[in-house]
Coordinates of C-alpha atoms in Angstrom, one line a residue:
X1 CA 52.7 -23.1 -34.6
X2 CA 50.6 -26.7 -34.4
X3 CA 46.7 -26.1 -32.7
X4 CA 44.0 -28.8 -31.5
X5 CA 41.5 -27.6 -34.5
X6 CA 41.1 -25.4 -37.7
X7 CA 37.7 -24.7 -39.1
X8 CA 37.7 -23.1 -42.2
X9 CA 35.2 -22.5 -45.9
X10 CA 32.9 -20.6 -43.5
X11 CA 31.1 -16.9 -42.7
X12 CA 31.0 -16.3 -39.3
X13 CA 28.7 -14.1 -37.9
X14 CA 31.4 -13.0 -34.9
X15 CA 29.1 -10.7 -32.5
X16 CA 32.2 -8.6 -31.8
X17 CA 31.4 -5.2 -32.9
X18 CA 35.1 -5.0 -33.7
X19 CA 35.7 -8.1 -35.7
X20 CA 32.5 -8.7 -37.6
X21 CA 32.9 -11.7 -39.4
X22 CA 35.6 -14.2 -40.3
X23 CA 36.6 -17.2 -43.2
X24 CA 38.3 -19.1 -40.6
X25 CA 38.3 -19.8 -36.6
X26 CA 41.6 -21.9 -34.7
X27 CA 40.9 -23.9 -32.0
X28 CA 43.1 -25.0 -28.8
X29 CA 42.8 -26.6 -26.0
X30 CA 38.7 -25.6 -26.1
X31 CA 39.1 -22.0 -26.7
X32 CA 39.2 -20.0 -29.4
X33 CA 43.2 -18.5 -30.6
X34 CA 43.1 -16.6 -33.7
X35 CA 41.1 -16.2 -36.5
X36 CA 41.7 -15.8 -40.5
X37 CA 45.0 -14.2 -41.2
X38 CA 46.3 -15.3 -37.7
X39 CA 45.7 -18.8 -39.1
X40 CA 48.3 -18.1 -42.0
X41 CA 50.8 -20.9 -41.0
X42 CA 49.3 -22.9 -38.3
X43 CA 48.2 -25.9 -38.6
X44 CA 46.2 -28.6 -36.5
X45 CA 45.3 -32.2 -35.9
X46 CA 42.2 -31.3 -37.5
X47 CA 41.1 -29.2 -40.6
X48 CA 37.1 -29.4 -40.2
X49 CA 35.8 -28.0 -43.9
X50 CA 32.5 -26.6 -43.4
X51 CA 31.4 -26.2 -46.4
X52 CA 30.4 -22.9 -46.7
X53 CA 28.2 -22.9 -43.6
X54 CA 27.3 -20.1 -41.4
X55 CA 28.6 -20.6 -37.9
X56 CA 27.9 -17.9 -35.3
X57 CA 28.4 -18.5 -30.8
X58 CA 26.6 -21.2 -29.6
X59 CA 23.0 -19.9 -28.3
X60 CA 22.6 -19.3 -25.0
X61 CA 19.5 -19.3 -23.0
X62 CA 18.9 -16.9 -20.3
X63 CA 16.2 -18.4 -18.5
X64 CA 14.8 -22.3 -18.9
X65 CA 13.5 -24.8 -16.9
X66 CA 15.9 -27.8 -18.1
X67 CA 15.3 -31.3 -15.3
X68 CA 11.2 -30.0 -16.1
X69 CA 11.6 -30.1 -20.0
X70 CA 13.5 -33.7 -19.6
X71 CA 10.5 -34.9 -17.2
X72 CA 7.6 -33.7 -19.6
X73 CA 9.3 -35.3 -22.6
X74 CA 8.1 -38.5 -20.5
X75 CA 5.0 -37.4 -19.9
X76 CA 1.2 -37.3 -21.8
X77 CA 2.3 -33.9 -24.6
X78 CA -0.9 -32.0 -24.3
X79 CA 0.4 -28.4 -25.2
X80 CA -1.5 -26.8 -28.9
X81 CA -0.5 -28.8 -31.3
X82 CA -0.7 -31.3 -31.1
X83 CA -3.9 -31.1 -28.4
X84 CA -6.9 -28.6 -29.4
X85 CA -10.0 -29.3 -27.1
X86 CA -10.8 -30.9 -24.0
X87 CA -12.4 -33.8 -25.1
X88 CA -8.3 -34.4 -26.5
X89 CA -7.1 -33.9 -23.5
X90 CA -9.5 -35.8 -21.4
X91 CA -8.8 -39.0 -24.2
X92 CA -5.6 -38.8 -23.4
X93 CA -5.7 -39.4 -19.9
X94 CA -8.3 -42.3 -20.5
X95 CA -5.7 -44.4 -22.9
X96 CA -3.1 -43.6 -20.5
X97 CA -5.7 -45.2 -17.7
X98 CA -6.1 -47.8 -19.5
X99 CA -2.2 -48.4 -20.1
X100 CA -1.5 -47.9 -16.1
X101 CA -2.4 -50.2 -12.6
X102 CA -4.6 -48.1 -10.5
X103 CA -3.1 -46.0 -7.8
X104 CA -0.4 -44.7 -10.3
X105 CA 0.5 -41.1 -10.9
X106 CA -1.2 -39.8 -14.8
X107 CA 0.2 -36.6 -15.6
X108 CA 0.6 -34.1 -18.5
X109 CA 1.9 -31.6 -19.4
X110 CA 1.4 -28.3 -21.5
X111 CA -2.5 -27.5 -22.1
X112 CA -3.6 -23.8 -23.0
X113 CA -6.9 -22.9 -21.2
X114 CA -6.7 -20.0 -23.7
X115 CA -6.4 -22.5 -27.0
X116 CA -8.4 -25.5 -25.8
X117 CA -11.7 -23.2 -24.8
X118 CA -10.9 -23.7 -21.2
X119 CA -9.5 -26.2 -18.2
X120 CA -10.5 -29.7 -18.4
X121 CA -12.6 -29.8 -15.1
X122 CA -11.7 -33.0 -12.5
X123 CA -15.6 -33.7 -13.0
X124 CA -14.3 -35.1 -17.0
X125 CA -11.4 -36.6 -15.4
X126 CA -12.7 -38.6 -12.9
X127 CA -15.6 -39.8 -15.3
X128 CA -11.5 -41.2 -17.6
X129 CA -9.8 -42.3 -14.7
X130 CA -11.4 -42.4 -11.7
X131 CA -8.9 -44.4 -9.7
X132 CA -5.1 -42.7 -11.3
X133 CA -3.5 -39.9 -9.2
X134 CA -4.4 -37.2 -12.7
X135 CA -2.3 -34.6 -12.1
X136 CA -2.2 -32.1 -15.6
X137 CA -0.3 -28.8 -16.0
X138 CA -0.7 -25.8 -17.4
X139 CA 1.4 -24.4 -20.1
X140 CA 3.4 -21.6 -17.7
X141 CA 3.5 -24.5 -14.9
X142 CA 2.2 -21.5 -12.4
X143 CA -1.7 -23.6 -12.2
X144 CA -2.6 -26.7 -13.0
X145 CA -6.1 -29.3 -12.5
X146 CA -5.9 -32.1 -10.3
X147 CA -8.2 -35.0 -10.4
X148 CA -10.9 -36.3 -7.9
X149 CA -9.0 -38.6 -5.9
X150 CA -6.3 -36.5 -6.1
X151 CA -7.8 -34.1 -5.0
X152 CA -8.6 -36.0 -1.4
X153 CA -5.3 -36.7 -1.3
X154 CA -4.1 -32.9 -0.9
X155 CA -7.2 -31.5 1.0
X156 CA -8.1 -28.1 0.1
X157 CA -6.3 -25.6 2.3
X158 CA -3.4 -23.9 0.1
X159 CA -0.3 -21.8 1.3
X160 CA 0.6 -18.7 1.2
X161 CA 0.0 -17.5 -2.3
X162 CA -1.9 -19.9 -4.5
X163 CA -5.8 -21.1 -4.4
X164 CA -7.6 -24.2 -4.5
X165 CA -10.6 -24.3 -6.5
X166 CA -12.4 -27.8 -5.4
X167 CA -15.7 -27.6 -7.8
X168 CA -13.2 -28.0 -11.0
X169 CA -9.5 -29.4 -9.9
X170 CA -8.0 -26.1 -10.3
X171 CA -4.3 -25.4 -9.0
X172 CA -3.4 -22.0 -8.5
X173 CA 0.3 -21.2 -8.0
X174 CA 1.8 -22.0 -4.7
X175 CA -1.2 -24.1 -4.2
X176 CA 0.5 -27.0 -6.4
X177 CA 3.4 -27.1 -3.8
X178 CA 0.2 -29.9 -2.2
X179 CA 0.9 -31.9 -4.8
X180 CA 4.3 -31.9 -4.3
X181 CA 4.9 -33.1 -1.5
X182 CA 3.3 -36.1 -2.9
X183 CA 5.3 -36.5 -5.7
X184 CA 8.6 -35.1 -4.8
X185 CA 11.4 -35.2 -3.8
X186 CA 12.5 -37.7 -7.2
X187 CA 14.7 -40.4 -7.2
X188 CA 17.6 -38.7 -8.8
X189 CA 18.7 -41.2 -11.7
X190 CA 15.3 -39.6 -12.5
X191 CA 16.8 -36.2 -12.6
X192 CA 19.7 -36.8 -14.3
X193 CA 18.5 -39.0 -17.2
X194 CA 16.0 -35.4 -17.6
X195 CA 18.7 -33.8 -17.8
X196 CA 20.4 -36.2 -20.6
X197 CA 17.3 -35.4 -22.3
X198 CA 16.8 -32.6 -22.6
X199 CA 20.9 -31.8 -22.8
X200 CA 20.3 -33.6 -26.1
X201 CA 17.1 -32.0 -27.5
X202 CA 19.4 -28.6 -26.7
X203 CA 22.7 -29.4 -28.4
X204 CA 20.6 -30.2 -31.3
X205 CA 18.9 -27.0 -31.6
X206 CA 22.4 -25.1 -31.2
X207 CA 22.2 -24.2 -27.7
X208 CA 25.5 -24.3 -25.6
X209 CA 24.7 -23.1 -22.4
X210 CA 21.7 -22.2 -20.0
X211 CA 20.1 -20.9 -17.1
X212 CA 18.5 -23.6 -14.6
X213 CA 15.5 -20.9 -13.2
X214 CA 15.0 -22.5 -10.3
X215 CA 16.2 -25.2 -8.7
X216 CA 15.9 -26.6 -4.9
X217 CA 13.0 -26.9 -2.3
X218 CA 9.4 -24.6 -3.5
X219 CA 7.0 -25.3 -6.0
X220 CA 9.2 -24.9 -9.4
X221 CA 11.7 -27.2 -7.1
X222 CA 12.2 -31.6 -7.3
X223 CA 14.6 -32.2 -5.1
X224 CA 16.5 -30.9 -2.2
X225 CA 19.4 -32.0 -3.6
X226 CA 18.6 -31.1 -7.5
X227 CA 22.1 -29.6 -7.5
X228 CA 23.8 -32.7 -6.7
X229 CA 21.9 -34.5 -10.5
X230 CA 23.6 -32.3 -12.4
X231 CA 26.9 -32.8 -10.5
X232 CA 25.9 -36.7 -11.4
X233 CA 25.4 -35.5 -14.7
X234 CA 28.5 -33.9 -14.5
X235 CA 30.1 -36.2 -14.3
X236 CA 28.5 -39.2 -16.0
X237 CA 28.9 -37.4 -18.8
X238 CA 25.2 -36.7 -19.8
X239 CA 25.7 -33.0 -18.9
X240 CA 26.2 -31.8 -22.5
X241 CA 26.0 -28.0 -22.2
X242 CA 26.7 -25.5 -20.5
X243 CA 23.8 -24.7 -17.6
X244 CA 24.2 -22.2 -14.4
X245 CA 21.6 -23.0 -11.5
X246 CA 19.4 -20.9 -9.7
X247 CA 18.5 -21.9 -6.3
X248 CA 14.7 -20.7 -5.5
X249 CA 14.6 -18.3 -3.0
X250 CA 13.1 -21.3 -0.2
X251 CA 16.6 -22.8 -0.9
X252 CA 18.8 -20.2 0.9
X253 CA 18.4 -19.3 4.8
X254 CA 20.4 -17.8 7.4
X255 CA 23.7 -17.8 7.8
X256 CA 24.6 -19.2 11.8
X257 CA 26.9 -17.2 13.0
X258 CA 26.3 -14.8 10.1
X259 CA 23.8 -11.9 11.6
X260 CA 21.3 -10.6 8.2
X261 CA 23.5 -12.7 5.9
X262 CA 21.2 -15.6 3.6
X263 CA 23.0 -18.4 2.0
X264 CA 23.2 -21.6 1.0
X265 CA 25.0 -24.2 3.1
X266 CA 28.7 -23.6 3.2
X267 CA 27.5 -19.8 2.7
X268 CA 28.0 -20.4 -1.2
X269 CA 26.8 -17.4 -3.5
X270 CA 26.5 -16.5 -7.3
X271 CA 29.5 -17.7 -9.0
X272 CA 30.5 -20.6 -7.2
X273 CA 31.8 -23.4 -9.2
X274 CA 33.2 -23.6 -13.5
X275 CA 32.6 -22.8 -16.9
X276 CA 30.6 -26.5 -17.6
X277 CA 28.2 -25.7 -14.6
X278 CA 28.2 -23.1 -11.6
X279 CA 25.7 -21.5 -9.1
X280 CA 23.8 -18.4 -11.2
X281 CA 21.3 -15.9 -9.2
X282 CA 18.8 -16.8 -6.5
X283 CA 15.1 -17.3 -7.9
X284 CA 12.2 -14.9 -6.0
X285 CA 8.7 -15.2 -7.1
X286 CA 7.1 -12.2 -6.8
X287 CA 3.3 -13.2 -9.0
X288 CA 2.2 -15.6 -10.9
X289 CA 1.5 -15.5 -14.9
X290 CA 0.0 -13.5 -17.4
X291 CA -1.5 -16.2 -19.8
X292 CA -3.3 -17.2 -16.7
X293 CA -4.4 -13.8 -15.4
X294 CA -2.5 -14.6 -12.1
X295 CA 0.6 -11.7 -12.7
X296 CA -0.1 -9.3 -10.0
X297 CA -1.1 -5.9 -11.8
X298 CA -2.5 -2.7 -11.2
X299 CA -5.7 -2.5 -12.8
X300 CA -8.3 -5.3 -13.9
X301 CA -7.4 -8.2 -16.6
X302 CA -9.6 -6.7 -19.9
X303 CA -11.1 -9.8 -19.8
X304 CA -11.7 -10.7 -16.0
X305 CA -13.2 -8.2 -14.6
X306 CA -11.9 -7.8 -10.7
X307 CA -9.1 -9.8 -10.6
X308 CA -5.8 -7.7 -10.5
X309 CA -3.7 -11.5 -9.6
X310 CA -1.6 -11.2 -6.6
X311 CA 1.9 -11.5 -5.3
X312 CA 3.2 -15.1 -4.0
X313 CA 4.3 -13.5 -0.5
X314 CA 3.1 -10.7 1.3
X315 CA 4.9 -7.3 -0.3
X316 CA 6.7 -6.9 3.1
X317 CA 8.1 -10.9 2.8
X318 CA 9.6 -9.6 -0.4
X319 CA 10.9 -7.0 -0.5
X320 CA 13.3 -8.8 3.1
X321 CA 14.0 -11.5 0.8
X322 CA 14.8 -9.3 -2.1
X323 CA 17.0 -7.2 -0.1
X324 CA 18.5 -9.4 2.2
X325 CA 20.2 -12.1 -0.4
X326 CA 21.3 -8.5 -2.4
X327 CA 23.5 -7.7 1.2
X328 CA 24.7 -11.3 0.8
X329 CA 26.2 -10.9 -2.0
X330 CA 23.4 -13.1 -4.3
X331 CA 23.5 -11.2 -8.0
X332 CA 18.6 -11.9 -7.3
X333 CA 16.0 -12.9 -10.6
X334 CA 13.2 -11.7 -9.4
X335 CA 10.0 -13.8 -11.3
X336 CA 8.2 -9.8 -11.7
X337 CA 5.2 -9.5 -14.7
X338 CA 2.3 -8.0 -13.6
X339 CA 3.3 -4.4 -14.0
X340 CA 2.5 -4.0 -9.4
X341 CA 5.2 -7.0 -9.5
X342 CA 7.5 -4.7 -11.1
X343 CA 7.0 -1.7 -9.2
X344 CA 7.9 -4.0 -6.4
X345 CA 11.3 -5.8 -7.2
X346 CA 12.1 -2.1 -8.2
X347 CA 11.7 -0.7 -5.1
X348 CA 12.7 -3.5 -3.2
X349 CA 16.4 -3.4 -5.6
X350 CA 16.2 0.1 -5.0
X351 CA 16.7 0.3 -2.1
X352 CA 19.1 -2.8 -1.7
X353 CA 22.0 -1.3 -3.5
X354 CA 20.5 2.4 -1.2
X355 CA 21.5 0.5 1.9
X356 CA 24.0 -2.3 1.1
X357 CA 26.1 -0.8 -2.0
X358 CA 27.4 -3.2 -4.0
X359 CA 29.0 -2.5 -7.4
X360 CA 27.6 -4.0 -10.5
X361 CA 24.7 -6.6 -9.0
X362 CA 22.8 -7.0 -11.8
X363 CA 19.7 -7.8 -10.1
X364 CA 17.5 -9.8 -12.8
X365 CA 13.3 -9.2 -14.0
X366 CA 12.8 -12.4 -14.6
X367 CA 9.8 -12.6 -17.7
X368 CA 9.2 -8.3 -17.3
X369 CA 6.7 -9.2 -19.1
X370 CA 4.3 -5.8 -18.6
X371 CA 6.3 -2.8 -18.3
X372 CA 5.0 0.8 -18.5
X373 CA 7.3 3.7 -20.3
X374 CA 8.6 5.1 -16.6
X375 CA 9.2 1.3 -15.4
X376 CA 11.5 1.0 -18.7
X377 CA 13.1 4.0 -17.5
X378 CA 13.8 2.9 -14.5
X379 CA 15.2 -0.3 -15.4
X380 CA 17.9 1.6 -16.7
X381 CA 18.0 4.2 -14.0
X382 CA 18.8 1.4 -11.6
X383 CA 20.6 -1.3 -13.5
X384 CA 18.7 -4.3 -13.7
X385 CA 18.8 -6.5 -16.3
X386 CA 14.6 -7.4 -17.8
X387 CA 15.2 -11.1 -19.3
X388 CA 11.8 -11.0 -21.5
X389 CA 10.5 -14.5 -23.1
X390 CA 10.0 -13.2 -26.8
X391 CA 9.3 -16.9 -27.7
X392 CA 5.9 -15.7 -26.1
X393 CA 5.1 -13.8 -28.7
X394 CA 5.0 -15.6 -31.2
X395 CA 3.1 -18.9 -29.5
X396 CA 1.2 -16.9 -26.7
X397 CA 0.0 -13.9 -28.3
X398 CA -2.7 -13.8 -28.6
X399 CA -4.2 -15.2 -25.3
X400 CA -1.7 -12.3 -23.6
X401 CA -3.3 -9.9 -25.6
X402 CA -7.0 -11.1 -24.7
X403 CA -6.1 -11.1 -20.8
X404 CA -4.3 -7.2 -21.1
X405 CA -6.4 -6.1 -23.4
X406 CA -5.7 -3.8 -26.6
X407 CA -4.1 -0.5 -25.0
X408 CA -1.7 -2.3 -22.2
X409 CA -1.0 -5.2 -24.9
X410 CA 1.6 -1.7 -26.0
X411 CA 4.0 -2.4 -22.9
X412 CA 4.0 -6.9 -23.4
X413 CA 7.8 -7.8 -23.9
X414 CA 9.3 -5.5 -24.7
X415 CA 12.8 -5.1 -26.7
X416 CA 13.2 -2.3 -29.1
X417 CA 11.9 -0.2 -26.1
X418 CA 14.7 -1.8 -23.6
X419 CA 17.9 -0.9 -25.8
X420 CA 16.8 2.1 -26.6
X421 CA 17.0 2.7 -22.6
X422 CA 20.3 2.0 -22.9
X423 CA 19.9 -1.9 -21.8
X424 CA 21.4 -4.9 -22.7
X425 CA 18.3 -7.9 -23.4
X426 CA 19.5 -11.2 -23.1
X427 CA 17.7 -14.0 -24.8
X428 CA 15.5 -16.6 -23.3
X429 CA 12.5 -19.3 -24.0
X430 CA 11.3 -20.1 -20.5
X431 CA 11.1 -24.3 -21.8
X432 CA 9.0 -26.0 -21.4
X433 CA 6.9 -23.6 -21.2
X434 CA 6.8 -22.9 -24.9
X435 CA 9.0 -24.3 -27.6
X436 CA 12.3 -23.1 -27.2
X437 CA 14.2 -23.1 -30.2
X438 CA 16.5 -20.2 -30.2
X439 CA 16.0 -19.3 -33.8
X440 CA 13.1 -19.5 -33.6
X441 CA 12.7 -16.6 -30.8
X442 CA 14.8 -15.3 -32.9
X443 CA 12.2 -15.6 -35.7
X444 CA 9.5 -13.7 -33.4
X445 CA 12.0 -11.0 -31.7
X446 CA 11.9 -9.8 -35.5
X447 CA 8.7 -10.5 -37.0
X448 CA 6.4 -10.2 -33.8
X449 CA 3.6 -11.8 -34.7
X450 CA 1.4 -14.8 -33.2
X451 CA 0.2 -17.4 -34.2
X452 CA -2.9 -16.3 -35.2
X453 CA -0.9 -13.7 -37.8
X454 CA -1.6 -11.1 -36.1
X455 CA 1.2 -8.4 -35.8
X456 CA 1.9 -8.0 -31.2
X457 CA 3.6 -4.5 -31.3
X458 CA 5.8 -4.1 -34.2
X459 CA 7.2 -1.4 -33.2
X460 CA 8.9 -3.6 -30.4
X461 CA 11.2 -5.7 -32.9
X462 CA 15.0 -5.6 -33.1
X463 CA 17.1 -6.2 -36.0
X464 CA 18.6 -10.0 -36.8
X465 CA 21.3 -9.1 -35.3
X466 CA 20.3 -8.0 -32.2
X467 CA 18.0 -10.8 -31.9
X468 CA 21.8 -13.2 -32.2
X469 CA 23.1 -10.4 -29.9
X470 CA 20.4 -11.0 -27.4
X471 CA 20.8 -14.8 -27.4
X472 CA 25.1 -14.7 -27.4
X473 CA 26.4 -12.1 -26.0
X474 CA 23.5 -10.2 -24.1
X475 CA 22.4 -14.1 -22.4
X476 CA 26.5 -14.2 -21.4
X477 CA 26.4 -10.7 -19.9
X478 CA 22.7 -11.5 -18.2
X479 CA 25.5 -14.1 -16.2
X480 CA 28.3 -12.2 -15.3
X481 CA 29.9 -14.4 -18.7
X482 CA 30.3 -11.5 -21.3
X483 CA 34.2 -12.3 -21.1
X484 CA 34.4 -15.3 -21.5
X485 CA 31.4 -16.1 -23.8
X486 CA 28.5 -15.0 -26.4
X487 CA 31.0 -14.2 -29.0
X488 CA 33.7 -15.0 -31.4
X489 CA 36.3 -13.7 -30.2
X490 CA 40.5 -14.9 -28.8
X491 CA 40.4 -15.7 -26.5
X492 CA 36.9 -16.9 -25.3
X493 CA 35.1 -20.3 -25.1
X494 CA 35.0 -22.2 -27.6
X495 CA 31.1 -22.8 -28.3
X496 CA 29.6 -22.7 -32.0
X497 CA 26.6 -23.5 -33.7
X498 CA 27.4 -24.3 -37.7
X499 CA 24.1 -23.2 -38.9
X500 CA 22.5 -23.0 -42.9
X501 CA 21.4 -19.8 -43.5
X502 CA 22.8 -16.4 -42.4
X503 CA 19.7 -15.3 -39.8
X504 CA 21.4 -11.6 -40.0
X505 CA 21.3 -11.7 -43.7
X506 CA 18.6 -9.9 -45.4
X507 CA 17.8 -12.7 -47.8
X508 CA 16.3 -14.9 -45.2
X509 CA 12.7 -14.6 -43.7
X510 CA 12.4 -17.6 -42.8
X511 CA 14.7 -17.7 -39.9
X512 CA 12.8 -20.3 -37.7
X513 CA 13.5 -22.4 -40.5
X514 CA 17.1 -22.4 -40.5
X515 CA 18.4 -25.5 -39.8
X516 CA 21.5 -26.0 -36.8
X517 CA 24.0 -28.3 -38.8
X518 CA 26.3 -28.5 -36.3
X519 CA 27.1 -27.0 -32.1
X520 CA 30.4 -27.0 -30.5
X521 CA 30.6 -27.2 -26.9
X522 CA 34.6 -26.6 -25.8
X523 CA 35.8 -26.5 -29.7
X524 CA 34.1 -30.4 -29.9
X525 CA 32.3 -31.1 -32.9
X526 CA 28.6 -32.6 -33.0
X527 CA 26.9 -32.9 -35.9
X528 CA 22.8 -32.5 -35.9

């Protein structure tokens, strides 16, 4: 028998309990076909000696914003590092203003008021760039600051679920739609370029699959034809990873002639597509950001008495949207960070399944940021998949602690409690909110320390193997794909990451410091 490729001289962590390790991997027509002694007597067109490297299933980011990240690579980088003060923000805007004609856009992204000492202010932006359209996005993407010229163009009457602060230029949540209405839709060619840039970055980090968490209409989308940009990228060879697309709740609509049904044009829903590009869940926003203090909480924020955040839509409308999407056959991914938002979403999921029962809907709560003990049990009872971002612990954990206080921080971005309740937990980053390398996320899952070095609910830490499971088989399960990917098992897609060290070894203390040497998607090897 002759196959395409045999990878040899390797140490594989398969994430398959039936066969935890392997030394050789056979690949044919893009799939894993055999391991170890099953390859005895088998020849291959290409035999690759990996010189003792560790091989794991390709990483799968279950919640990221691929186009937004790709676009951010061309914008002012206001994240910390490299930006540590508000003065540095203003200096960066001033420098960009000197190189661009008046009337053009200056866009920056990634600033965090928790690290800078406050939000940028419109008056200072007007002082350094009075003739430009200045738009600076918060790292959470749930708020932004605009300069005076742009503020005058958008006015101060936001849609429901958003707030405009005209004195400072701060826009919260859905108020950002006012800016997006001026800026978007972006040209499809620009979106393809962003996809290509992000894809190249992801492959270098061992990512072989990801979920784009919101395309189309609404304040998170970039174009009503955003899916077409992904198709163009795939057709042109620019899409180097497998992608699942979440349609925003604003994009789906009632289907004429099918009372009570919600869908995209032609009635498309979760699952349409193939192994390279497919339609995933529908995305519904219940609330906002924890570090932005807009997530819907049952009690006041610890550092902002009187503020409990808010819902992005009236509660009844959110419930109807979730139930309607479920009835139409969609997997629903509800963005809910605060405990009050999580309760609303769980109520809606329970009502949906009671009224319109269907087997294994696998509804998701994106972020599931502050989940009390009763909510963890209820997630398990309803079979809802929590999709937390443990990368937040290491990079914005200090800001989350300040928002919640010491009592509630125990419920923040849990992991061990979710596993102990019998839930499958995927791995994800929410990039570009934070740096999104999966090995960095795994490091945070295990170590649970903030940037300042403080422990962050260490009892919620997991083992390195459990962290690897999250970023591979856990993410595949969250998308109904565990039979196709997520472990090194014959019959599954040959999506692999080649690493400089074993992230599950007790001798590996610095998981984040492991290097990705190569990535394979469908058996095609690309060295980093």
